[in-house]
């Protein structure tokens, strides 16, 4: 089982990670960061396969992937 | 659990200066990853232009210089010739490289300078407010072409094809940044460009097709769709030259 961690201070809520994810694991959450962006987070119970497509696309290098 | 993807060390610990969804950020990130992988953080000089690409100065944790508008290849020539042990990475946008800096890039390429040039092409002047660039598509709207670019404004300039007419360049490739697969391909191309420089092969030119959600007046997701539907049809990705003369 893999997982992604999003460093909320960098996220700009552009949704490129959501677009890149083949398993529909990510969604915009309700948490707002200091810059005013709604931070992306992993959906509850979602099955991440650790392909790192989201992290490859992220323009802010905000995503870390664990496998 | 093992960490398989993390933020590169060659990036400063702060958010980029770019708008949400701008693929400039992704480009900076993959260059920083390569700097980490080669272990060249202390010997890299990033030569930045005027325009949005200059915002890379908030991202790279390396030596940097912001040159005069369009003159980045000339500045880089001076640095590389005087300090050949440095890895010199030139990053320019289309408003910088293809308009005011057209002479500098042509002559640096024609001399076969031992540089790696990354050309971010998003088809518009980003920082100055969405004016028409030499690479703007026919029909694409800009603040200086409110009804869209027409033939009277000229046609989009294809820099890879133009540089491929010269004898001296060593490596010319156009990549896109619209999907994870394409980003990985772009990283491979930049890796090759840096290796060419380290091995003293000469001029490497990598064009990266990018977006500008703010000045294209659309969301980041829509801008990716626009790229796939229009931009990538006009600008064909591929290797134009690999290994010296064509």
XYZ file of C-alpha atoms in Angstrom:
313
model
C 0.000 0.000 0.000
C 1.375 3.367 -1.002
C 0.500 6.864 0.115
C 1.185 10.479 -0.775
C 1.882 13.306 1.619
C 1.150 16.867 0.550
C 3.153 19.678 2.082
C 0.264 22.017 2.621
C 2.381 25.180 2.875
C 3.368 24.824 -0.815
C 0.081 23.658 -2.388
C -1.618 26.179 -4.706
C -4.661 24.012 -5.391
C -4.053 23.953 -9.171
C -5.435 20.390 -9.414
C -2.810 19.145 -11.894
C -2.156 16.261 -9.463
C -5.852 15.339 -9.428
C -5.814 15.362 -13.240
C -2.703 13.151 -13.349
C -3.851 10.508 -10.858
C -4.945 7.276 -12.621
C -6.734 5.979 -9.501
C -8.648 9.122 -8.527
C -7.007 9.185 -5.112
C -6.728 12.951 -4.608
C -9.289 15.696 -4.029
C -9.374 19.323 -2.929
C -9.833 19.311 0.819
C -11.391 21.815 3.188
C -8.138 22.893 4.847
C -6.910 26.337 3.772
C -3.207 27.192 3.939
C -1.573 30.499 4.896
C -1.655 31.710 1.260
C -5.405 31.073 1.086
C -5.405 27.988 -1.132
C -7.586 24.970 -0.396
C -5.034 22.205 0.017
C -5.331 18.956 -1.938
C -5.460 15.786 0.180
C -5.857 12.030 -0.160
C -9.429 10.769 -0.170
C -10.333 8.568 2.752
C -9.946 4.864 1.975
C -8.422 5.603 -1.430
C -6.038 3.017 -2.838
C -2.846 4.728 -3.959
C -0.548 2.618 -6.146
C 2.519 4.831 -5.676
C 2.991 5.666 -9.375
C 4.116 9.209 -8.414
C 2.339 10.755 -11.427
C 0.875 13.437 -9.157
C 4.298 14.286 -7.731
C 5.850 14.413 -11.216
C 3.261 16.975 -12.351
C 3.155 19.111 -9.173
C 4.639 22.539 -10.087
C 5.348 23.299 -6.442
C 7.171 20.032 -5.600
C 4.709 19.757 -2.728
C 4.005 16.024 -3.015
C 6.044 13.245 -1.410
C 5.294 9.633 -2.275
C 5.807 6.585 -0.033
C 5.610 2.977 -1.103
C 7.306 2.565 3.940
C 10.048 3.948 1.785
C 9.999 7.466 0.385
C 10.160 7.143 -3.418
C 9.596 10.755 -4.443
C 10.563 13.857 -2.520
C 11.337 17.512 -2.982
C 14.807 18.039 -4.520
C 17.540 19.634 -2.397
C 18.470 22.095 -5.146
C 15.136 23.880 -4.569
C 14.800 26.615 -1.983
C 12.417 25.861 0.853
C 9.610 28.142 -0.264
C 6.738 28.261 -2.725
C 7.639 29.242 -6.302
C 6.835 32.686 -7.678
C 4.506 31.174 -10.283
C 0.727 31.261 -10.638
C -1.190 28.103 -9.648
C -0.849 25.401 -12.313
C 1.991 27.055 -14.211
C 4.279 24.398 -15.671
C 7.317 26.600 -15.137
C 7.278 25.222 -11.590
C 7.369 21.641 -12.882
C 10.312 22.532 -15.134
C 12.290 24.077 -12.271
C 11.575 20.991 -10.229
C 12.854 18.492 -12.807
C 15.984 20.594 -13.407
C 16.574 20.681 -9.626
C 16.110 16.900 -9.490
C 18.769 16.480 -12.192
C 21.143 18.834 -10.344
C 20.681 16.583 -7.289
C 21.166 13.399 -9.318
C 24.370 14.659 -10.946
C 25.570 16.151 -7.613
C 26.431 19.461 -9.279
C 24.650 21.918 -6.973
C 27.915 23.717 -6.095
C 29.135 23.991 -9.667
C 25.899 24.963 -11.437
C 25.175 28.454 -12.722
C 21.602 29.151 -13.794
C 21.435 31.997 -16.307
C 17.945 33.484 -16.133
C 16.256 35.890 -18.547
C 13.735 38.667 -18.141
C 10.174 37.432 -17.908
C 8.450 34.793 -15.824
C 11.474 32.474 -16.094
C 13.385 35.011 -13.986
C 11.142 33.945 -11.087
C 13.299 30.797 -10.976
C 15.505 32.958 -8.731
C 13.018 32.165 -5.930
C 13.446 28.451 -6.569
C 16.999 27.363 -7.377
C 19.486 26.861 -4.563
C 22.463 27.376 -6.906
C 24.493 30.249 -8.306
C 22.345 32.405 -10.546
C 22.445 35.494 -12.685
C 19.579 37.364 -14.314
C 20.817 38.760 -17.598
C 19.539 41.603 -19.746
C 16.380 40.965 -21.739
C 17.112 38.292 -24.347
C 20.845 38.264 -23.693
C 20.999 35.125 -21.545
C 22.906 33.053 -24.175
C 25.494 35.847 -24.486
C 25.909 36.095 -20.695
C 26.141 32.310 -20.485
C 28.784 32.268 -23.233
C 30.962 34.548 -21.122
C 30.492 32.447 -17.993
C 31.117 29.126 -19.716
C 34.208 30.307 -21.597
C 35.768 31.727 -18.428
C 34.731 28.903 -16.107
C 34.425 25.778 -18.253
C 34.193 23.581 -15.137
C 30.793 25.100 -14.300
C 27.565 23.613 -15.603
C 25.732 26.522 -17.190
C 21.972 26.161 -17.610
C 20.198 28.859 -19.622
C 16.458 29.112 -19.039
C 14.479 31.405 -21.330
C 10.852 32.009 -22.194
C 9.432 32.484 -25.669
C 8.910 36.220 -25.270
C 12.574 36.515 -24.365
C 14.271 33.990 -26.640
C 12.156 34.236 -29.794
C 11.671 38.005 -29.979
C 14.165 40.388 -28.365
C 16.756 37.653 -27.867
C 16.517 36.112 -31.324
C 19.974 37.310 -32.393
C 21.699 36.036 -29.257
C 20.244 32.543 -29.408
C 20.952 32.212 -33.148
C 24.586 33.215 -32.758
C 25.203 31.177 -29.598
C 23.800 28.167 -31.473
C 25.779 29.019 -34.598
C 28.996 29.106 -32.575
C 28.099 25.776 -31.002
C 28.661 27.134 -27.503
C 28.884 24.395 -24.893
C 25.615 25.330 -23.156
C 22.325 23.729 -22.221
C 19.437 25.999 -23.182
C 15.961 25.291 -21.810
C 13.311 27.145 -23.809
C 9.931 27.492 -22.079
C 7.326 28.060 -24.770
C 3.877 29.054 -23.529
C 2.959 31.147 -26.545
C 2.530 34.456 -24.746
C 4.339 37.178 -22.810
C 3.458 36.108 -19.266
C 4.964 38.593 -16.870
C 4.121 41.751 -18.797
C 0.442 40.910 -19.056
C -0.403 38.511 -21.868
C 0.814 40.315 -24.969
C 1.188 38.430 -28.252
C 4.509 36.593 -28.574
C 6.236 35.309 -31.744
C 4.966 31.852 -30.759
C 1.289 32.785 -30.245
C -0.958 30.557 -32.349
C -3.078 31.895 -35.181
C -6.470 32.655 -33.607
C -5.126 32.686 -30.054
C -6.206 35.737 -28.090
C -3.746 38.114 -26.457
C -4.070 41.566 -24.955
C -2.421 42.988 -28.094
C -4.538 40.805 -30.416
C -7.999 41.011 -28.892
C -9.703 39.159 -31.714
C -6.960 36.529 -31.856
C -3.728 36.511 -33.856
C -4.188 36.865 -37.592
C -1.889 36.207 -40.564
C -1.157 39.950 -40.649
C 0.674 39.487 -37.329
C 2.873 36.780 -38.803
C 2.918 33.074 -38.060
C 4.080 31.200 -34.940
C 7.851 30.769 -34.991
C 9.199 27.246 -34.556
C 12.569 27.684 -32.902
C 13.650 24.028 -33.022
C 13.132 23.912 -36.778
C 14.865 27.276 -37.283
C 17.915 26.277 -35.194
C 18.023 22.934 -36.995
C 19.021 24.845 -40.149
C 22.367 25.682 -38.524
C 25.402 23.445 -38.700
C 26.844 23.798 -35.202
C 24.130 22.725 -32.678
C 24.632 19.261 -31.198
C 21.244 18.395 -29.757
C 17.771 19.833 -30.437
C 14.566 18.436 -28.985
C 11.028 19.665 -28.356
C 9.113 18.193 -25.423
C 5.750 18.892 -23.823
C 4.901 19.269 -20.153
C 1.209 18.351 -20.321
C 1.255 14.854 -18.777
C 3.390 12.823 -16.345
C 4.744 10.710 -19.239
C 5.731 13.811 -21.210
C 7.314 15.409 -18.128
C 9.426 12.276 -17.601
C 10.433 12.447 -21.276
C 11.379 16.115 -20.842
C 13.507 15.212 -17.847
C 15.338 12.643 -19.959
C 15.931 15.269 -22.650
C 17.323 17.773 -20.129
C 19.510 15.030 -18.644
C 20.916 14.437 -22.122
C 21.455 18.164 -22.598
C 23.414 18.390 -19.343
C 25.445 15.288 -20.169
C 26.319 16.788 -23.539
C 27.613 19.888 -21.801
C 29.632 17.901 -19.249
C 31.180 15.885 -22.065
C 32.010 19.048 -24.012
C 29.791 18.146 -26.969
C 28.423 21.624 -27.554
C 25.098 23.368 -27.909
C 21.999 21.593 -26.589
C 18.555 23.143 -27.049
C 15.479 21.742 -25.347
C 12.126 23.397 -26.021
C 9.401 22.683 -23.475
C 5.809 23.342 -24.474
C 4.124 24.950 -21.501
C 0.955 26.751 -20.433
C -0.064 30.106 -19.012
C -3.395 29.696 -17.193
C -3.453 33.351 -16.093
C -2.946 34.993 -19.480
C -4.778 32.342 -21.459
C -7.650 33.200 -19.053
C -8.487 29.629 -18.121
C -8.041 27.187 -15.258
C -4.922 25.032 -15.069
C -6.885 21.960 -16.170
C -8.418 23.790 -19.139
C -4.977 25.110 -20.137
C -3.671 21.526 -20.337
C -6.616 20.598 -22.558
C -5.951 23.663 -24.725
C -2.301 22.611 -25.091
C -3.307 19.126 -26.248
C -5.962 20.404 -28.623
C -4.122 23.334 -30.236
C -0.540 24.026 -29.149
C 0.861 20.530 -29.555
C -0.708 20.255 -33.019
C 1.146 23.373 -34.169
C 4.391 22.531 -32.367
C 5.280 18.883 -33.009
C 7.262 17.286 -30.207
C 10.248 15.134 -31.058
C 14.008 14.943 -31.474
C 15.180 17.284 -34.234
C 18.862 16.563 -33.921
C 20.890 14.227 -31.786
C 24.647 14.170 -32.109
C 26.114 16.923 -34.216
C 25.368 17.569 -37.860
C 21.937 16.761 -39.178
